[in-house]
Structure formats: structure tokens, C-alpha cells
Amino acid sequence: MEKVLVYAPVTKDAGRFPPLPALQQFLEEDEASYRQLAQQLYPSDKAERVVALRKEKKEAEKKWERLTAERAVEEYLYYRMGLTLEAKTGFGGQGKVWRAGDYAIKVLAPDFSTGGEYARHTYRIYCEQGLRHCPYLPRYYFSFSAGGRTVYVMEFLRGTTVWELARQTEADAKCIIRDTLKALGFLHHRGLSHGDMKPDNVMVLKDRAVLIDLDHLRHDYCSGSGAADDLRKTGEVLLKALGADPQTIERIATLTTPQSVAATLASFMPYQPSGELIHFILELFHGDSTAQELLGLPWLISAPPAPGNISQPPPPPKETAPPTYAYLRPQSQTAMPAPPPPMYMSLLPLPRQPIPPPQSLRMPPHHPPPPPMPIHHPPPPMPMLPMAFPYMPPPPGMPLHVLPPPILAR
């Protein structure tokens, strides 16, 4: 049975949301303004062709539809949830993201909304699989449709994506990749794949990294190809965090030997990469480990190297005398200061004679031990005399007193 939400009627504020013009009026005004702009940029004959081409593609109709959809979403948020759209924070091929206080409002394009050709049920998967329990995934609070568009009310994250960040240290890159693998492991354990892993979709906050943009979530129970593709794309996120450009990332993704990977990493890293980092990168691009197994590799567990040229050998250790343990040292070296006297010795002097114990603690008088008990030996068994003939049991039904006594051999 379909769930229908019924709201109480509200009184709309005409001054806050003025009505949009009708479609025909909007088309006429848009064509006039665009023709005036085209005549300023192009000759008269070319300007007319540009206006006709725009009219043929129905750009004005699409613009009017977009404005009406945004107005419907804005009114729904204001009257039903008390939210006001403040500014646009991002846009892409699937839709736009607006900010409304502490919330992010994502308005999907018509093709990706409910009923569209590429519609995906992201919010339903999010609720069914319990993705709100993972702190490395964004929070989805609500979803609705208005003006033919699907809208997600999400958590507004104040951070920077990996693509926008400058070169990070290896310690910071470890933290970013560790949180990203935790988010992927949470998805892969539930048979899901992210489907759009890239540096733009990993946002770094003050306390953690969050894997955003869940619009490409899909079930990946059987083949596991989606999970493997997520881990390969995680290698690109790692290299971008370390400061590699797109061409270098593509070249490293095709290398299969540790020597070639080390030489390429040394071309843009300020210090010589460690063998654990090289092994981790090869495992991301060409290994078959899961996200949980990658979290246990030595590079994510060990401490990051200190900044500087670590390719130089460390200085030799200083020659020191072997340690001498306390029980092998002379008594003069191990003489300990006398412990301070107990507190009661200065307050209450000890008596000269020992205090007798109380009556309940005195030992009983000594008595000689009792005599030992005699050892009891059982009597020997009686000898059994042999019988002249074997004993036969009585026939059934015959009383026992009728049978003669057995004849014993003498």
C-alpha cells in the first residue's frame, strides 16, 4: 500500500514568492532579450540564425521549466520544513546543490529524478541498508518530489575535497585513505558499490574524511566488479592527495613493478617513498584485496616517515657500555636510602613485652594423639565344592520345593 502524506493547508506569502509569468509570455520576453543580445555580438543575418537555432532547441522552454521546478522546491522547503535556500554550493550533470542553513538541498535533473530515464533510488537504498550508521558517509534526512524533481535533504559538510586540496603529507594522506576505505568497506559489506570514486567525491573535514555523492550506488552482490573498481579509483585519490597530476596518476596506474612505481613517485614526492607505500599502491591498482584487508596492510598501520630525505642511511649508533643490572652492581652503587619510619612509631611507642593474644586466638592445650585404629581384614571366601552334575534350571511352571537337593561330590 502506498504511503500518502497529507499536510494541513497553509497560507502562501505572495510577497515572498511572486508568481512566475505564463509560458507564452516568458517565451516572448526571452526571445526579445536574446535577440537584442545577439544583435550586439553578431551581424544581423548571423544574429537571426542564432535566435532561430535557440528557438529550435527549445532553450527557453527548458529554462522556464527549470525556474518553475526550483520555485516549487523553494516553496515546499519554506512552507513545509521552514528552510530557505541561501546559495548554490555545487552543480553537475545530475543536478544542483543548494545550502539552507545546516542542510544541503540536492535537486536532481529531470532525467535522474523519479520517472526519469536514469533515475536511481538512492534514498531508499540508504534507508534499507542502514547507511546512516557509518560516520564516513553523509547523512540523508529526507527526500521528496516537487515540480517533477527529486530532492534530497542532506547534511551540510564544511570541508574541502581532495581535488581542491594542496599536496598533503604522507600522514594526512593515510588519514584520508583510511577513512575512505572504512566507508567503502561499509558499503561493500552490504553488497553495494559507490560507482563514482574520484578525488572530487572525498571531502576532508576537521576530524574525518567523508565519501560523498551516493547517487551512483548500486547492488554488487554477484560479480564484485563494482567493489574492485572502487578500490582502483581509491588509488587515484591517494596519488592526488600526495600531489600527483592526472598524467602521472594514469602512468602509475599502469605500472606493475615496485621499481617503476618507486621511480615515478620519487619524481614528485619530496622524499623517497617507503616500500610499504609502494606495496600499498600496487595492491590498490592490481591486487585482489578487499577494503577490510587493505586496512590491515603495514602502510596504514605503521607510523608515517619524518619529513626530509629518508633515503640517506641513518647515523651509526653511539658506542655505549653494556647495561649493568641492579643485582650485578656493587653494594655501594645499589645502596638504597633508609625508608622513613612509620607514622605510628612517632605517635605511639611500641611496648617492651609482647601483647598476649586474646582468648579466642590462644592455641588449645596439647593432648597426646589417639592410638591407631586396628586394620580390619575381611574374612576369606568360603571354598565352593564341585557339583556331581551341572545344575539344571527347573522347567517352567514346576514349584521349587518339588526338586530334590543337589548331590555334592564327596
GROMACS .gro file of C-alpha atoms in nm:
model
  410
    1MET     CA    1   0.000   0.000   0.000
    2GLU     CA    2   0.140   0.337  -0.100
    3LYS     CA    3   0.209   0.584   0.178
    4VAL     CA    4   0.046   0.923   0.117
    5LEU     CA    5   0.146   1.229   0.318
    6VAL     CA    6  -0.135   1.477   0.384
    7TYR     CA    7  -0.045   1.823   0.509
    8ALA     CA    8  -0.264   2.093   0.653
    9PRO     CA    9  -0.335   2.386   0.420
   10VAL     CA   10  -0.101   2.682   0.453
   11THR     CA   11  -0.140   3.045   0.360
   12LYS     CA   12   0.118   3.142   0.100
   13ASP     CA   13   0.301   3.471   0.115
   14ALA     CA   14   0.261   3.636  -0.225
   15GLY     CA   15   0.522   3.898  -0.141
   16ARG     CA   16   0.792   3.640  -0.068
   17PHE     CA   17   0.736   3.428  -0.377
   18PRO     CA   18   0.596   3.641  -0.661
   19PRO     CA   19   0.416   3.437  -0.929
   20LEU     CA   20   0.612   3.347  -1.240
   21PRO     CA   21   0.490   3.465  -1.581
   22ALA     CA   22   0.295   3.231  -1.804
   23LEU     CA   23   0.481   3.018  -2.056
   24GLN     CA   24   0.384   3.220  -2.365
   25GLN     CA   25   0.470   3.549  -2.200
   26PHE     CA   26   0.803   3.410  -2.080
   27LEU     CA   27   0.890   3.285  -2.431
   28GLU     CA   28   0.820   3.624  -2.587
   29GLU     CA   29   1.024   3.812  -2.328
   30ASP     CA   30   1.314   3.567  -2.350
   31GLU     CA   31   1.323   3.580  -2.732
   32ALA     CA   32   1.322   3.959  -2.733
   33SER     CA   33   1.605   3.986  -2.480
   34TYR     CA   34   1.815   3.721  -2.654
   35ARG     CA   35   1.767   3.883  -2.998
   36GLN     CA   36   1.886   4.213  -2.857
   37LEU     CA   37   2.194   4.046  -2.711
   38ALA     CA   38   2.270   3.857  -3.036
   39GLN     CA   39   2.249   4.176  -3.244
   40GLN     CA   40   2.513   4.333  -3.021
   41LEU     CA   41   2.751   4.037  -3.063
   42TYR     CA   42   2.692   3.921  -3.422
   43PRO     CA   43   2.590   4.071  -3.757
   44SER     CA   44   2.219   4.093  -3.832
   45ASP     CA   45   2.198   3.780  -4.051
   46LYS     CA   46   2.400   3.567  -3.808
   47ALA     CA   47   2.204   3.700  -3.509
   48GLU     CA   48   1.879   3.582  -3.666
   49ARG     CA   49   2.026   3.238  -3.728
   50VAL     CA   50   2.140   3.215  -3.365
   51VAL     CA   51   1.794   3.314  -3.241
   52ALA     CA   52   1.628   3.060  -3.472
   53LEU     CA   53   1.866   2.783  -3.359
   54ARG     CA   54   1.793   2.858  -2.993
   55LYS     CA   55   1.422   2.852  -3.065
   56GLU     CA   56   1.458   2.521  -3.245
   57LYS     CA   57   1.636   2.362  -2.946
   58LYS     CA   58   1.364   2.496  -2.714
   59GLU     CA   59   1.615   2.651  -2.479
   60ALA     CA   60   1.356   2.898  -2.349
   61GLU     CA   61   1.110   2.619  -2.265
   62LYS     CA   62   1.380   2.433  -2.072
   63LYS     CA   63   1.471   2.749  -1.882
   64TRP     CA   64   1.106   2.811  -1.789
   65GLU     CA   65   1.067   2.451  -1.672
   66ARG     CA   66   1.382   2.481  -1.459
   67LEU     CA   67   1.261   2.804  -1.298
   68THR     CA   68   0.918   2.662  -1.216
   69ALA     CA   69   1.074   2.347  -1.066
   70GLU     CA   70   1.312   2.550  -0.849
   71ARG     CA   71   1.023   2.769  -0.735
   72ALA     CA   72   0.819   2.460  -0.638
   73VAL     CA   73   1.113   2.319  -0.441
   74GLU     CA   74   1.176   2.653  -0.270
   75GLU     CA   75   0.812   2.688  -0.165
   76TYR     CA   76   0.798   2.329  -0.037
   77LEU     CA   77   1.108   2.378   0.177
   78TYR     CA   78   0.984   2.708   0.316
   79TYR     CA   79   0.624   2.615   0.394
   80ARG     CA   80   0.672   2.251   0.497
   81MET     CA   81   1.016   2.245   0.660
   82GLY     CA   82   1.091   2.609   0.739
   83LEU     CA   83   1.409   2.617   0.527
   84THR     CA   84   1.525   2.895   0.296
   85LEU     CA   85   1.764   2.841   0.006
   86GLU     CA   86   2.065   3.064   0.062
   87ALA     CA   87   2.327   2.997  -0.205
   88LYS     CA   88   2.429   2.743  -0.464
   89THR     CA   89   2.725   2.534  -0.347
   90GLY     CA   90   2.773   2.296  -0.640
   91PHE     CA   91   2.633   2.166  -0.964
   92GLY     CA   92   2.694   1.880  -1.202
   93GLY     CA   93   2.539   1.662  -1.465
   94GLN     CA   94   2.288   1.514  -1.223
   95GLY     CA   95   2.164   1.827  -1.051
   96LYS     CA   96   2.244   2.122  -0.829
   97VAL     CA   97   2.324   2.154  -0.460
   98TRP     CA   98   2.195   2.444  -0.252
   99ARG     CA   99   2.262   2.541   0.105
  100ALA     CA  100   1.979   2.601   0.353
  101GLY     CA  101   2.124   2.668   0.697
  102ASP     CA  102   2.286   2.349   0.827
  103TYR     CA  103   2.135   2.142   0.545
  104ALA     CA  104   2.236   2.074   0.187
  105ILE     CA  105   1.950   2.056  -0.066
  106LYS     CA  106   2.024   1.850  -0.377
  107VAL     CA  107   1.781   1.900  -0.667
  108LEU     CA  108   1.824   1.630  -0.931
  109ALA     CA  109   1.783   1.685  -1.303
  110PRO     CA  110   1.465   1.554  -1.473
  111ASP     CA  111   1.644   1.251  -1.622
  112PHE     CA  112   1.773   1.147  -1.278
  113SER     CA  113   1.452   1.219  -1.086
  114THR     CA  114   1.171   0.975  -1.019
  115GLY     CA  115   1.028   0.864  -1.353
  116GLY     CA  116   1.336   0.971  -1.548
  117GLU     CA  117   1.550   0.755  -1.773
  118TYR     CA  118   1.844   0.734  -1.531
  119ALA     CA  119   1.654   0.751  -1.203
  120ARG     CA  120   1.817   0.578  -0.906
  121HIS     CA  121   1.658   0.503  -0.570
  122THR     CA  122   1.943   0.639  -0.360
  123TYR     CA  123   1.737   0.740  -0.058
  124ARG     CA  124   1.557   0.407  -0.043
  125ILE     CA  125   1.887   0.214  -0.054
  126TYR     CA  126   2.028   0.450   0.209
  127CYS     CA  127   1.742   0.372   0.448
  128GLU     CA  128   1.717  -0.001   0.376
  129GLN     CA  129   2.089  -0.071   0.419
  130GLY     CA  130   2.130   0.145   0.730
  131LEU     CA  131   2.400   0.370   0.581
  132ARG     CA  132   2.326   0.641   0.837
  133HIS     CA  133   2.526   0.438   1.092
  134CYS     CA  134   2.856   0.499   0.908
  135PRO     CA  135   3.025   0.826   1.017
  136TYR     CA  136   3.225   0.837   0.692
  137LEU     CA  137   2.914   0.875   0.474
  138PRO     CA  138   2.691   1.186   0.452
  139ARG     CA  139   2.357   1.193   0.632
  140TYR     CA  140   2.037   1.187   0.426
  141TYR     CA  141   1.746   1.322   0.631
  142PHE     CA  142   1.453   1.339   0.389
  143SER     CA  143   1.352   1.302   0.026
  144PHE     CA  144   1.056   1.442  -0.166
  145SER     CA  145   0.943   1.532  -0.517
  146ALA     CA  146   0.831   1.879  -0.624
  147GLY     CA  147   0.787   2.021  -0.971
  148GLY     CA  148   0.888   1.690  -1.129
  149ARG     CA  149   1.225   1.689  -0.948
  150THR     CA  150   1.357   1.458  -0.678
  151VAL     CA  151   1.506   1.648  -0.385
  152TYR     CA  152   1.737   1.519  -0.110
  153VAL     CA  153   1.772   1.699   0.223
  154MET     CA  154   2.123   1.613   0.343
  155GLU     CA  155   2.382   1.711   0.598
  156PHE     CA  156   2.582   2.020   0.504
  157LEU     CA  157   2.952   1.935   0.528
  158ARG     CA  158   3.203   2.213   0.587
  159GLY     CA  159   3.517   2.082   0.423
  160THR     CA  160   3.733   2.065   0.113
  161THR     CA  161   3.753   1.791  -0.146
  162VAL     CA  162   4.079   1.611  -0.218
  163TRP     CA  163   4.085   1.764  -0.566
  164GLU     CA  164   4.086   2.115  -0.418
  165LEU     CA  165   4.348   2.039  -0.152
  166ALA     CA  166   4.714   2.114  -0.195
  167ARG     CA  167   4.981   1.846  -0.159
  168GLN     CA  168   4.933   1.659   0.167
  169THR     CA  169   5.190   1.492   0.385
  170GLU     CA  170   5.201   1.115   0.398
  171ALA     CA  171   5.048   1.119   0.746
  172ASP     CA  172   4.749   1.323   0.627
  173ALA     CA  173   4.713   1.102   0.319
  174LYS     CA  174   4.699   0.799   0.549
  175CYS     CA  175   4.412   0.951   0.745
  176ILE     CA  176   4.220   1.034   0.427
  177ILE     CA  177   4.264   0.690   0.272
  178ARG     CA  178   4.190   0.511   0.600
  179ASP     CA  179   3.853   0.686   0.635
  180THR     CA  180   3.776   0.633   0.267
  181LEU     CA  181   3.844   0.259   0.294
  182LYS     CA  182   3.624   0.239   0.603
  183ALA     CA  183   3.338   0.394   0.408
  184LEU     CA  184   3.395   0.159   0.113
  185GLY     CA  185   3.419  -0.141   0.344
  186PHE     CA  186   3.085  -0.042   0.499
  187LEU     CA  187   2.927  -0.032   0.152
  188HIS     CA  188   3.093  -0.347   0.015
  189HIS     CA  189   2.993  -0.548   0.324
  190ARG     CA  190   2.630  -0.474   0.235
  191GLY     CA  191   2.671  -0.571  -0.130
  192LEU     CA  192   2.687  -0.212  -0.257
  193SER     CA  193   2.940  -0.023  -0.467
  194HIS     CA  194   2.988   0.352  -0.478
  195GLY     CA  195   3.026   0.371  -0.855
  196ASP     CA  196   3.174   0.723  -0.871
  197MET     CA  197   3.503   0.719  -0.678
  198LYS     CA  198   3.716   1.023  -0.760
  199PRO     CA  199   3.903   1.299  -0.571
  200ASP     CA  200   3.602   1.530  -0.606
  201ASN     CA  201   3.386   1.291  -0.402
  202VAL     CA  202   3.614   1.262  -0.096
  203MET     CA  203   3.562   1.561   0.133
  204VAL     CA  204   3.812   1.627   0.411
  205LEU     CA  205   3.668   1.774   0.731
  206LYS     CA  206   3.843   1.877   1.051
  207ASP     CA  207   3.806   1.538   1.216
  208ARG     CA  208   3.749   1.288   0.934
  209ALA     CA  209   3.710   1.231   0.561
  210VAL     CA  210   3.363   1.166   0.417
  211LEU     CA  211   3.275   0.984   0.095
  212ILE     CA  212   3.006   1.200  -0.067
  213ASP     CA  213   2.781   1.177  -0.377
  214LEU     CA  214   2.594   0.849  -0.332
  215ASP     CA  215   2.381   0.896  -0.645
  216HIS     CA  216   2.558   0.609  -0.825
  217LEU     CA  217   2.500   0.346  -0.554
  218ARG     CA  218   2.416   0.008  -0.699
  219HIS     CA  219   2.393  -0.351  -0.580
  220ASP     CA  220   2.705  -0.557  -0.647
  221TYR     CA  221   2.629  -0.896  -0.492
  222CYS     CA  222   2.750  -1.140  -0.760
  223SER     CA  223   3.039  -1.013  -0.971
  224GLY     CA  224   3.214  -0.776  -0.732
  225SER     CA  225   3.338  -0.570  -1.025
  226GLY     CA  226   3.196  -0.251  -0.876
  227ALA     CA  227   3.387  -0.300  -0.550
  228ALA     CA  228   3.712  -0.369  -0.739
  229ASP     CA  229   3.661  -0.054  -0.946
  230ASP     CA  230   3.605   0.148  -0.627
  231LEU     CA  231   3.938   0.031  -0.485
  232ARG     CA  232   4.123   0.112  -0.808
  233LYS     CA  233   3.978   0.461  -0.804
  234THR     CA  234   4.087   0.491  -0.440
  235GLY     CA  235   4.445   0.466  -0.568
  236GLU     CA  236   4.381   0.778  -0.778
  237VAL     CA  237   4.253   0.958  -0.468
  238LEU     CA  238   4.571   0.862  -0.280
  239LEU     CA  239   4.804   0.982  -0.554
  240LYS     CA  240   4.613   1.310  -0.589
  241ALA     CA  241   4.643   1.365  -0.214
  242LEU     CA  242   5.020   1.308  -0.239
  243GLY     CA  243   5.046   1.576  -0.511
  244ALA     CA  244   5.046   1.382  -0.839
  245ASP     CA  245   4.900   1.536  -1.156
  246PRO     CA  246   4.644   1.348  -1.373
  247GLN     CA  247   4.906   1.233  -1.625
  248THR     CA  248   5.126   1.088  -1.352
  249ILE     CA  249   4.827   0.915  -1.195
  250GLU     CA  250   4.741   0.746  -1.525
  251ARG     CA  251   5.103   0.635  -1.570
  252ILE     CA  252   5.132   0.488  -1.220
  253ALA     CA  253   4.803   0.300  -1.265
  254THR     CA  254   4.962   0.101  -1.549
  255LEU     CA  255   5.290   0.014  -1.371
  256THR     CA  256   5.327  -0.332  -1.222
  257THR     CA  257   5.679  -0.342  -1.072
  258PRO     CA  258   5.792  -0.182  -0.744
  259GLN     CA  259   6.099  -0.027  -0.907
  260SER     CA  260   5.899   0.163  -1.170
  261VAL     CA  261   5.643   0.281  -0.914
  262ALA     CA  262   5.920   0.399  -0.680
  263ALA     CA  263   6.092   0.592  -0.958
  264THR     CA  264   5.769   0.765  -1.060
  265LEU     CA  265   5.676   0.852  -0.702
  266ALA     CA  266   6.021   0.998  -0.638
  267SER     CA  267   5.969   1.240  -0.930
  268PHE     CA  268   5.708   1.446  -0.741
  269MET     CA  269   5.740   1.348  -0.372
  270PRO     CA  270   5.978   1.549  -0.151
  271TYR     CA  271   6.132   1.231  -0.005
  272GLN     CA  272   6.200   0.876  -0.109
  273PRO     CA  273   5.880   0.666  -0.083
  274SER     CA  274   5.883   0.372   0.152
  275GLY     CA  275   5.843   0.014   0.040
  276GLU     CA  276   5.518  -0.016   0.236
  277LEU     CA  277   5.366   0.274   0.039
  278ILE     CA  278   5.475   0.118  -0.292
  279HIS     CA  279   5.324  -0.217  -0.195
  280PHE     CA  280   5.000  -0.045  -0.090
  281ILE     CA  281   4.969   0.137  -0.425
  282LEU     CA  282   5.031  -0.184  -0.621
  283GLU     CA  283   4.771  -0.364  -0.411
  284LEU     CA  284   4.516  -0.091  -0.482
  285PHE     CA  285   4.562  -0.095  -0.859
  286HIS     CA  286   4.644  -0.460  -0.929
  287GLY     CA  287   4.562  -0.661  -0.615
  288ASP     CA  288   4.251  -0.856  -0.525
  289SER     CA  289   4.226  -0.748  -0.159
  290THR     CA  290   3.906  -0.619  -0.009
  291ALA     CA  291   3.870  -0.288   0.170
  292GLN     CA  292   3.889  -0.457   0.508
  293GLU     CA  293   4.209  -0.639   0.409
  294LEU     CA  294   4.365  -0.316   0.282
  295LEU     CA  295   4.303  -0.155   0.620
  296GLY     CA  296   4.535  -0.415   0.774
  297LEU     CA  297   4.833  -0.353   0.543
  298PRO     CA  298   5.153  -0.224   0.709
  299TRP     CA  299   5.144   0.119   0.542
  300LEU     CA  300   4.817   0.216   0.714
  301ILE     CA  301   4.928   0.074   1.049
  302SER     CA  302   5.289   0.197   1.070
  303ALA     CA  303   5.388   0.550   1.166
  304PRO     CA  304   5.449   0.798   0.879
  305PRO     CA  305   5.811   0.880   0.790
  306ALA     CA  306   5.962   1.202   0.917
  307PRO     CA  307   5.990   1.485   0.661
  308GLY     CA  308   6.326   1.508   0.491
  309ASN     CA  309   6.545   1.287   0.276
  310ILE     CA  310   6.498   0.947   0.431
  311SER     CA  311   6.693   0.777   0.153
  312GLN     CA  312   7.020   0.858   0.336
  313PRO     CA  313   7.137   0.586   0.575
  314PRO     CA  314   7.080   0.663   0.942
  315PRO     CA  315   7.385   0.760   1.154
  316PRO     CA  316   7.563   0.473   1.329
  317PRO     CA  317   7.462   0.419   1.691
  318LYS     CA  318   7.688   0.552   1.963
  319GLU     CA  319   7.910   0.300   2.138
  320THR     CA  320   7.795   0.269   2.495
  321ALA     CA  321   7.886   0.031   2.773
  322PRO     CA  322   7.656  -0.266   2.814
  323PRO     CA  323   7.395  -0.212   3.082
  324THR     CA  324   7.470  -0.346   3.428
  325TYR     CA  325   7.170  -0.479   3.606
  326ALA     CA  326   7.099  -0.388   3.965
  327TYR     CA  327   7.164  -0.728   4.111
  328LEU     CA  328   7.510  -0.739   3.944
  329ARG     CA  329   7.626  -0.396   4.063
  330PRO     CA  330   7.835  -0.345   4.379
  331GLN     CA  331   7.653  -0.283   4.700
  332SER     CA  332   7.780   0.075   4.715
  333GLN     CA  333   7.601   0.160   4.388
  334THR     CA  334   7.274  -0.003   4.486
  335ALA     CA  335   7.255   0.124   4.844
  336MET     CA  336   6.907   0.248   4.893
  337PRO     CA  337   6.823   0.520   5.146
  338ALA     CA  338   6.658   0.402   5.462
  339PRO     CA  339   6.281   0.417   5.442
  340PRO     CA  340   6.113   0.675   5.662
  341PRO     CA  341   5.982   0.542   5.994
  342PRO     CA  342   5.614   0.456   6.008
  343MET     CA  343   5.377   0.716   6.138
  344TYR     CA  344   5.267   0.512   6.439
  345MET     CA  345   5.627   0.487   6.571
  346SER     CA  346   5.639   0.860   6.635
  347LEU     CA  347   5.289   0.872   6.783
  348LEU     CA  348   5.266   0.551   6.986
  349PRO     CA  349   5.586   0.376   7.105
  350LEU     CA  350   5.598   0.001   7.080
  351PRO     CA  351   5.559  -0.192   7.413
  352ARG     CA  352   5.856  -0.379   7.557
  353GLN     CA  353   5.667  -0.701   7.631
  354PRO     CA  354   5.466  -0.875   7.359
  355ILE     CA  355   5.095  -0.836   7.400
  356PRO     CA  356   4.930  -1.175   7.467
  357PRO     CA  357   4.674  -1.273   7.208
  358PRO     CA  358   4.310  -1.263   7.306
  359GLN     CA  359   4.133  -1.568   7.446
  360SER     CA  360   3.977  -1.652   7.110
  361LEU     CA  361   4.318  -1.668   6.943
  362ARG     CA  362   4.501  -1.884   7.203
  363MET     CA  363   4.605  -2.234   7.100
  364PRO     CA  364   4.424  -2.527   7.273
  365PRO     CA  365   4.625  -2.739   7.520
  366HIS     CA  366   4.833  -3.022   7.382
  367HIS     CA  367   4.689  -3.378   7.404
  368PRO     CA  368   4.865  -3.700   7.302
  369PRO     CA  369   4.744  -3.843   6.974
  370PRO     CA  370   4.487  -4.125   6.998
  371PRO     CA  371   4.601  -4.485   6.939
  372PRO     CA  372   4.585  -4.603   6.582
  373MET     CA  373   4.272  -4.781   6.471
  374PRO     CA  374   4.309  -5.159   6.405
  375ILE     CA  375   4.313  -5.256   6.046
  376HIS     CA  376   4.005  -5.461   5.955
  377HIS     CA  377   4.066  -5.752   5.720
  378PRO     CA  378   3.763  -5.919   5.554
  379PRO     CA  379   3.725  -6.297   5.612
  380PRO     CA  380   3.847  -6.529   5.338
  381PRO     CA  381   3.580  -6.655   5.099
  382MET     CA  382   3.427  -6.998   5.158
  383PRO     CA  383   3.552  -7.274   4.922
  384MET     CA  384   3.298  -7.393   4.668
  385LEU     CA  385   3.260  -7.771   4.639
  386PRO     CA  386   3.232  -7.912   4.287
  387MET     CA  387   2.892  -8.046   4.183
  388ALA     CA  388   2.839  -8.402   4.052
  389PHE     CA  389   2.641  -8.277   3.761
  390PRO     CA  390   2.573  -7.936   3.627
  391TYR     CA  391   2.283  -7.751   3.776
  392MET     CA  392   1.976  -7.750   3.554
  393PRO     CA  393   1.710  -7.485   3.599
  394PRO     CA  394   1.357  -7.615   3.679
  395PRO     CA  395   1.110  -7.641   3.397
  396PRO     CA  396   0.864  -7.358   3.372
  397GLY     CA  397   0.559  -7.399   3.599
  398MET     CA  398   0.719  -7.651   3.847
  399PRO     CA  399   0.741  -7.535   4.213
  400LEU     CA  400   1.087  -7.519   4.367
  401HIS     CA  401   1.009  -7.740   4.676
  402VAL     CA  402   0.945  -8.043   4.449
  403LEU     CA  403   1.303  -8.053   4.318
  404PRO     CA  404   1.547  -8.282   4.507
  405PRO     CA  405   1.851  -8.123   4.665
  406PRO     CA  406   2.171  -8.128   4.458
  407ILE     CA  407   2.414  -8.415   4.516
  408LEU     CA  408   2.752  -8.287   4.622
  409ALA     CA  409   3.067  -8.473   4.535
  410ARG     CA  410   3.248  -8.614   4.834
   0.00000   0.00000   0.00000
